[in-house]
Amino acid sequence: MQTRKTLKGLLAVSAVAAMFSTAGVYAQTATTAAQSGAATQTESSAKLSAGDEKALVDMAQANINEIAAAKIALNKAQSSDVKAFAQRMVDDHGAALAKVQPVAQQKGVTLPTEPDAMHKTMAAELEKQSGEAFDKMYMENAGTKDHEMVLSKLQSDAKNIKDPDVKALADAHTPVVEQHLKSAQQMTK
């Protein structure tokens, strides 16, 4: 009687083990197939020219730089107009970055995740300022100079972009950057 219970118990354990090992093999096969499919998809879509890759990285970097400076301005700006401009930078550049990231991922391009060295230096200088001096420095640098530089890069990069997805991003970014520059120039007059 005891032997029969032990035998039934062993059979039940064996059946459960077989079921789990089959599920494990199936899961591994599905995972491996998905990974190789993703790798094939990434390899086929990752054939960007150096110019297209640079354009994606430039767009991401510009958005990251603007968001970082704007966040400082939201805390330190004295003028409500400067704070409103900074909030628009966070919103618009955050939305733009959210559009660049999935395209870069699909194309196999690694994007920066923090401001570049020049903008880290600018952030440190901004942190030292307060009041009207802060507002003026932020608007002249992050507002006007950065947007002039970004617009120039976008226009230059756009001439050489071959990938339709990257081209669409550049085309969508350009009028937004032009509007930001126009607003910044009006505010600094």
PDB file of C-alpha atoms in Angstrom:
ATOM      1  CA  MET A   1       0.000   0.000   0.000  1.00  0.00           C
ATOM      2  CA  GLN A   2       2.770   2.393   0.965  1.00  0.00           C
ATOM      3  CA  THR A   3       4.698   1.448  -2.187  1.00  0.00           C
ATOM      4  CA  ARG A   4       1.684   2.130  -4.367  1.00  0.00           C
ATOM      5  CA  LYS A   5       1.254   5.640  -2.826  1.00  0.00           C
ATOM      6  CA  THR A   6       4.970   6.321  -3.309  1.00  0.00           C
ATOM      7  CA  LEU A   7       4.771   5.100  -6.914  1.00  0.00           C
ATOM      8  CA  LYS A   8       1.708   7.297  -7.593  1.00  0.00           C
ATOM      9  CA  GLY A   9       3.499  10.226  -5.984  1.00  0.00           C
ATOM     10  CA  LEU A  10       6.589   9.666  -8.125  1.00  0.00           C
ATOM     11  CA  LEU A  11       4.473   9.391 -11.256  1.00  0.00           C
ATOM     12  CA  ALA A  12       2.682  12.632 -10.399  1.00  0.00           C
ATOM     13  CA  VAL A  13       5.970  14.420  -9.731  1.00  0.00           C
ATOM     14  CA  SER A  14       7.407  13.032 -12.981  1.00  0.00           C
ATOM     15  CA  ALA A  15       4.363  14.188 -14.939  1.00  0.00           C
ATOM     16  CA  VAL A  16       4.588  17.684 -13.459  1.00  0.00           C
ATOM     17  CA  ALA A  17       8.346  17.806 -14.118  1.00  0.00           C
ATOM     18  CA  ALA A  18       7.829  16.679 -17.717  1.00  0.00           C
ATOM     19  CA  MET A  19       5.132  19.307 -18.187  1.00  0.00           C
ATOM     20  CA  PHE A  20       7.368  22.081 -16.850  1.00  0.00           C
ATOM     21  CA  SER A  21      10.397  20.971 -18.849  1.00  0.00           C
ATOM     22  CA  THR A  22       8.293  20.909 -22.034  1.00  0.00           C
ATOM     23  CA  ALA A  23       6.977  24.387 -21.221  1.00  0.00           C
ATOM     24  CA  GLY A  24      10.557  25.489 -20.550  1.00  0.00           C
ATOM     25  CA  VAL A  25      11.748  24.135 -23.899  1.00  0.00           C
ATOM     26  CA  TYR A  26       8.807  25.830 -25.622  1.00  0.00           C
ATOM     27  CA  ALA A  27       9.523  29.112 -23.845  1.00  0.00           C
ATOM     28  CA  GLN A  28      13.218  28.917 -24.756  1.00  0.00           C
ATOM     29  CA  THR A  29      12.355  28.141 -28.366  1.00  0.00           C
ATOM     30  CA  ALA A  30       9.866  31.032 -28.517  1.00  0.00           C
ATOM     31  CA  THR A  31      12.349  33.370 -26.836  1.00  0.00           C
ATOM     32  CA  THR A  32      15.182  32.291 -29.128  1.00  0.00           C
ATOM     33  CA  ALA A  33      12.956  32.714 -32.184  1.00  0.00           C
ATOM     34  CA  ALA A  34      11.835  36.140 -30.995  1.00  0.00           C
ATOM     35  CA  GLN A  35      15.416  37.168 -30.318  1.00  0.00           C
ATOM     36  CA  SER A  36      16.664  36.000 -33.685  1.00  0.00           C
ATOM     37  CA  GLY A  37      13.691  37.692 -35.350  1.00  0.00           C
ATOM     38  CA  ALA A  38      14.462  40.891 -33.456  1.00  0.00           C
ATOM     39  CA  ALA A  39      18.128  40.586 -34.373  1.00  0.00           C
ATOM     40  CA  THR A  40      17.241  40.121 -38.028  1.00  0.00           C
ATOM     41  CA  GLN A  41      14.862  43.073 -37.875  1.00  0.00           C
ATOM     42  CA  THR A  42      17.477  45.219 -36.097  1.00  0.00           C
ATOM     43  CA  GLU A  43      20.189  44.219 -38.541  1.00  0.00           C
ATOM     44  CA  SER A  44      18.008  44.999 -41.543  1.00  0.00           C
ATOM     45  CA  SER A  45      16.812  48.337 -40.187  1.00  0.00           C
ATOM     46  CA  ALA A  46      20.131  49.353 -38.595  1.00  0.00           C
ATOM     47  CA  LYS A  47      21.838  50.109 -41.897  1.00  0.00           C
ATOM     48  CA  LEU A  48      21.821  53.864 -41.430  1.00  0.00           C
ATOM     49  CA  SER A  49      24.418  55.999 -43.087  1.00  0.00           C
ATOM     50  CA  ALA A  50      26.863  57.771 -40.787  1.00  0.00           C
ATOM     51  CA  GLY A  51      25.055  61.030 -41.592  1.00  0.00           C
ATOM     52  CA  ASP A  52      21.666  59.632 -40.623  1.00  0.00           C
ATOM     53  CA  GLU A  53      23.059  58.233 -37.389  1.00  0.00           C
ATOM     54  CA  LYS A  54      24.702  61.594 -36.615  1.00  0.00           C
ATOM     55  CA  ALA A  55      21.403  63.381 -37.268  1.00  0.00           C
ATOM     56  CA  LEU A  56      19.577  61.133 -34.782  1.00  0.00           C
ATOM     57  CA  VAL A  57      22.274  61.613 -32.152  1.00  0.00           C
ATOM     58  CA  ASP A  58      22.321  65.395 -32.764  1.00  0.00           C
ATOM     59  CA  MET A  59      18.549  65.624 -32.344  1.00  0.00           C
ATOM     60  CA  ALA A  60      18.608  63.626 -29.124  1.00  0.00           C
ATOM     61  CA  GLN A  61      21.535  65.613 -27.723  1.00  0.00           C
ATOM     62  CA  ALA A  62      19.874  68.941 -28.497  1.00  0.00           C
ATOM     63  CA  ASN A  63      16.674  67.847 -26.776  1.00  0.00           C
ATOM     64  CA  ILE A  64      18.541  66.561 -23.717  1.00  0.00           C
ATOM     65  CA  ASN A  65      20.565  69.788 -23.464  1.00  0.00           C
ATOM     66  CA  GLU A  66      17.462  71.990 -23.697  1.00  0.00           C
ATOM     67  CA  ILE A  67      15.510  69.971 -21.141  1.00  0.00           C
ATOM     68  CA  ALA A  68      18.379  70.089 -18.632  1.00  0.00           C
ATOM     69  CA  ALA A  69      18.844  73.860 -18.936  1.00  0.00           C
ATOM     70  CA  ALA A  70      15.086  74.467 -18.801  1.00  0.00           C
ATOM     71  CA  LYS A  71      14.756  72.466 -15.593  1.00  0.00           C
ATOM     72  CA  ILE A  72      17.325  74.745 -13.971  1.00  0.00           C
ATOM     73  CA  ALA A  73      15.384  77.766 -15.249  1.00  0.00           C
ATOM     74  CA  LEU A  74      12.135  76.459 -13.819  1.00  0.00           C
ATOM     75  CA  ASN A  75      13.757  76.566 -10.371  1.00  0.00           C
ATOM     76  CA  LYS A  76      15.845  79.718 -10.682  1.00  0.00           C
ATOM     77  CA  ALA A  77      14.209  82.096 -13.153  1.00  0.00           C
ATOM     78  CA  GLN A  78      12.862  85.322 -11.729  1.00  0.00           C
ATOM     79  CA  SER A  79      10.691  86.350 -14.663  1.00  0.00           C
ATOM     80  CA  SER A  80       7.401  84.562 -15.218  1.00  0.00           C
ATOM     81  CA  ASP A  81       8.022  84.870 -18.988  1.00  0.00           C
ATOM     82  CA  VAL A  82      11.350  83.063 -18.647  1.00  0.00           C
ATOM     83  CA  LYS A  83       9.710  80.367 -16.528  1.00  0.00           C
ATOM     84  CA  ALA A  84       6.971  79.961 -19.149  1.00  0.00           C
ATOM     85  CA  PHE A  85       9.611  79.696 -21.891  1.00  0.00           C
ATOM     86  CA  ALA A  86      11.488  77.091 -19.825  1.00  0.00           C
ATOM     87  CA  GLN A  87       8.314  75.065 -19.309  1.00  0.00           C
ATOM     88  CA  ARG A  88       7.702  75.132 -23.057  1.00  0.00           C
ATOM     89  CA  MET A  89      11.260  73.864 -23.591  1.00  0.00           C
ATOM     90  CA  VAL A  90      10.682  70.959 -21.196  1.00  0.00           C
ATOM     91  CA  ASP A  91       7.367  70.102 -22.863  1.00  0.00           C
ATOM     92  CA  ASP A  92       8.395  70.526 -26.513  1.00  0.00           C
ATOM     93  CA  HIS A  93      11.876  69.025 -26.256  1.00  0.00           C
ATOM     94  CA  GLY A  94      10.574  66.213 -24.057  1.00  0.00           C
ATOM     95  CA  ALA A  95       7.986  65.361 -26.719  1.00  0.00           C
ATOM     96  CA  ALA A  96      10.628  65.596 -29.455  1.00  0.00           C
ATOM     97  CA  LEU A  97      13.007  63.323 -27.548  1.00  0.00           C
ATOM     98  CA  ALA A  98      10.164  60.829 -27.060  1.00  0.00           C
ATOM     99  CA  LYS A  99       9.836  60.674 -30.861  1.00  0.00           C
ATOM    100  CA  VAL A 100      13.578  60.292 -31.500  1.00  0.00           C
ATOM    101  CA  GLN A 101      14.148  57.474 -29.006  1.00  0.00           C
ATOM    102  CA  PRO A 102      11.974  54.752 -30.608  1.00  0.00           C
ATOM    103  CA  VAL A 103      13.330  55.509 -34.091  1.00  0.00           C
ATOM    104  CA  ALA A 104      16.887  55.277 -32.773  1.00  0.00           C
ATOM    105  CA  GLN A 105      16.078  52.011 -31.002  1.00  0.00           C
ATOM    106  CA  GLN A 106      14.507  50.581 -34.152  1.00  0.00           C
ATOM    107  CA  LYS A 107      17.560  51.633 -36.176  1.00  0.00           C
ATOM    108  CA  GLY A 108      20.031  50.304 -33.614  1.00  0.00           C
ATOM    109  CA  VAL A 109      21.467  53.724 -32.723  1.00  0.00           C
ATOM    110  CA  THR A 110      22.632  54.391 -29.162  1.00  0.00           C
ATOM    111  CA  LEU A 111      21.650  57.863 -28.013  1.00  0.00           C
ATOM    112  CA  PRO A 112      23.224  60.070 -25.369  1.00  0.00           C
ATOM    113  CA  THR A 113      21.474  60.163 -22.002  1.00  0.00           C
ATOM    114  CA  GLU A 114      22.852  63.359 -20.476  1.00  0.00           C
ATOM    115  CA  PRO A 115      23.891  66.854 -21.554  1.00  0.00           C
ATOM    116  CA  ASP A 116      27.162  67.151 -23.439  1.00  0.00           C
ATOM    117  CA  ALA A 117      30.280  68.686 -21.844  1.00  0.00           C
ATOM    118  CA  MET A 118      29.581  72.192 -23.168  1.00  0.00           C
ATOM    119  CA  HIS A 119      26.079  72.172 -21.696  1.00  0.00           C
ATOM    120  CA  LYS A 120      27.237  70.733 -18.389  1.00  0.00           C
ATOM    121  CA  THR A 121      29.604  73.709 -18.162  1.00  0.00           C
ATOM    122  CA  MET A 122      26.773  76.081 -19.066  1.00  0.00           C
ATOM    123  CA  ALA A 123      24.565  74.450 -16.413  1.00  0.00           C
ATOM    124  CA  ALA A 124      27.269  75.003 -13.791  1.00  0.00           C
ATOM    125  CA  GLU A 125      27.491  78.669 -14.805  1.00  0.00           C
ATOM    126  CA  LEU A 126      23.710  79.028 -14.714  1.00  0.00           C
ATOM    127  CA  GLU A 127      23.618  77.528 -11.219  1.00  0.00           C
ATOM    128  CA  LYS A 128      25.929  80.343 -10.020  1.00  0.00           C
ATOM    129  CA  GLN A 129      23.550  83.038 -11.272  1.00  0.00           C
ATOM    130  CA  SER A 130      20.353  84.401  -9.786  1.00  0.00           C
ATOM    131  CA  GLY A 131      17.677  86.963 -10.482  1.00  0.00           C
ATOM    132  CA  GLU A 132      17.883  89.031 -13.655  1.00  0.00           C
ATOM    133  CA  ALA A 133      21.438  87.844 -14.339  1.00  0.00           C
ATOM    134  CA  PHE A 134      20.193  84.251 -14.436  1.00  0.00           C
ATOM    135  CA  ASP A 135      17.257  85.107 -16.702  1.00  0.00           C
ATOM    136  CA  LYS A 136      19.503  86.978 -19.113  1.00  0.00           C
ATOM    137  CA  MET A 137      22.151  84.228 -19.232  1.00  0.00           C
ATOM    138  CA  TYR A 138      19.569  81.474 -19.704  1.00  0.00           C
ATOM    139  CA  MET A 139      17.740  83.270 -22.499  1.00  0.00           C
ATOM    140  CA  GLU A 140      20.942  84.272 -24.311  1.00  0.00           C
ATOM    141  CA  ASN A 141      22.506  80.809 -24.098  1.00  0.00           C
ATOM    142  CA  ALA A 142      19.807  78.128 -23.912  1.00  0.00           C
ATOM    143  CA  GLY A 143      17.237  80.351 -25.588  1.00  0.00           C
ATOM    144  CA  THR A 144      19.000  82.061 -28.463  1.00  0.00           C
ATOM    145  CA  LYS A 145      22.501  80.630 -29.017  1.00  0.00           C
ATOM    146  CA  ASP A 146      21.511  76.979 -28.531  1.00  0.00           C
ATOM    147  CA  HIS A 147      18.505  77.247 -30.814  1.00  0.00           C
ATOM    148  CA  GLU A 148      20.600  78.976 -33.495  1.00  0.00           C
ATOM    149  CA  MET A 149      23.144  76.171 -33.265  1.00  0.00           C
ATOM    150  CA  VAL A 150      20.488  73.425 -33.258  1.00  0.00           C
ATOM    151  CA  LEU A 151      18.656  74.959 -36.205  1.00  0.00           C
ATOM    152  CA  SER A 152      21.895  75.180 -38.163  1.00  0.00           C
ATOM    153  CA  LYS A 153      22.713  71.508 -37.398  1.00  0.00           C
ATOM    154  CA  LEU A 154      19.207  70.383 -38.288  1.00  0.00           C
ATOM    155  CA  GLN A 155      19.317  72.193 -41.613  1.00  0.00           C
ATOM    156  CA  SER A 156      22.806  70.896 -42.368  1.00  0.00           C
ATOM    157  CA  ASP A 157      21.987  67.319 -41.339  1.00  0.00           C
ATOM    158  CA  ALA A 158      18.670  67.369 -43.241  1.00  0.00           C
ATOM    159  CA  LYS A 159      20.472  67.914 -46.563  1.00  0.00           C
ATOM    160  CA  ASN A 160      22.255  64.570 -46.182  1.00  0.00           C
ATOM    161  CA  ILE A 161      19.576  62.408 -44.520  1.00  0.00           C
ATOM    162  CA  LYS A 162      18.632  59.384 -46.609  1.00  0.00           C
ATOM    163  CA  ASP A 163      16.469  57.360 -44.204  1.00  0.00           C
ATOM    164  CA  PRO A 164      12.786  58.416 -44.442  1.00  0.00           C
ATOM    165  CA  ASP A 165      12.156  57.974 -40.692  1.00  0.00           C
ATOM    166  CA  VAL A 166      15.123  60.136 -39.742  1.00  0.00           C
ATOM    167  CA  LYS A 167      14.172  62.700 -42.400  1.00  0.00           C
ATOM    168  CA  ALA A 168      10.630  62.880 -41.002  1.00  0.00           C
ATOM    169  CA  LEU A 169      12.016  63.574 -37.519  1.00  0.00           C
ATOM    170  CA  ALA A 170      14.292  66.333 -38.787  1.00  0.00           C
ATOM    171  CA  ASP A 171      11.439  67.867 -40.772  1.00  0.00           C
ATOM    172  CA  ALA A 172       9.191  67.783 -37.691  1.00  0.00           C
ATOM    173  CA  HIS A 173      11.877  69.258 -35.397  1.00  0.00           C
ATOM    174  CA  THR A 174      12.841  72.175 -37.626  1.00  0.00           C
ATOM    175  CA  PRO A 175       9.691  74.370 -37.326  1.00  0.00           C
ATOM    176  CA  VAL A 176       9.585  73.813 -33.550  1.00  0.00           C
ATOM    177  CA  VAL A 177      13.204  74.928 -33.171  1.00  0.00           C
ATOM    178  CA  GLU A 178      12.540  77.919 -35.457  1.00  0.00           C
ATOM    179  CA  GLN A 179       9.610  78.941 -33.249  1.00  0.00           C
ATOM    180  CA  HIS A 180      11.684  78.550 -30.071  1.00  0.00           C
ATOM    181  CA  LEU A 181      14.436  80.703 -31.570  1.00  0.00           C
ATOM    182  CA  LYS A 182      11.977  83.377 -32.635  1.00  0.00           C
ATOM    183  CA  SER A 183      10.441  83.461 -29.137  1.00  0.00           C
ATOM    184  CA  ALA A 184      13.862  83.630 -27.473  1.00  0.00           C
ATOM    185  CA  GLN A 185      15.010  86.436 -29.759  1.00  0.00           C
ATOM    186  CA  GLN A 186      11.873  88.448 -28.983  1.00  0.00           C
ATOM    187  CA  MET A 187      12.364  87.935 -25.259  1.00  0.00           C
ATOM    188  CA  THR A 188      16.018  89.027 -25.300  1.00  0.00           C
ATOM    189  CA  LYS A 189      15.332  92.316 -27.107  1.00  0.00           C
TER     190      LYS A 189
END
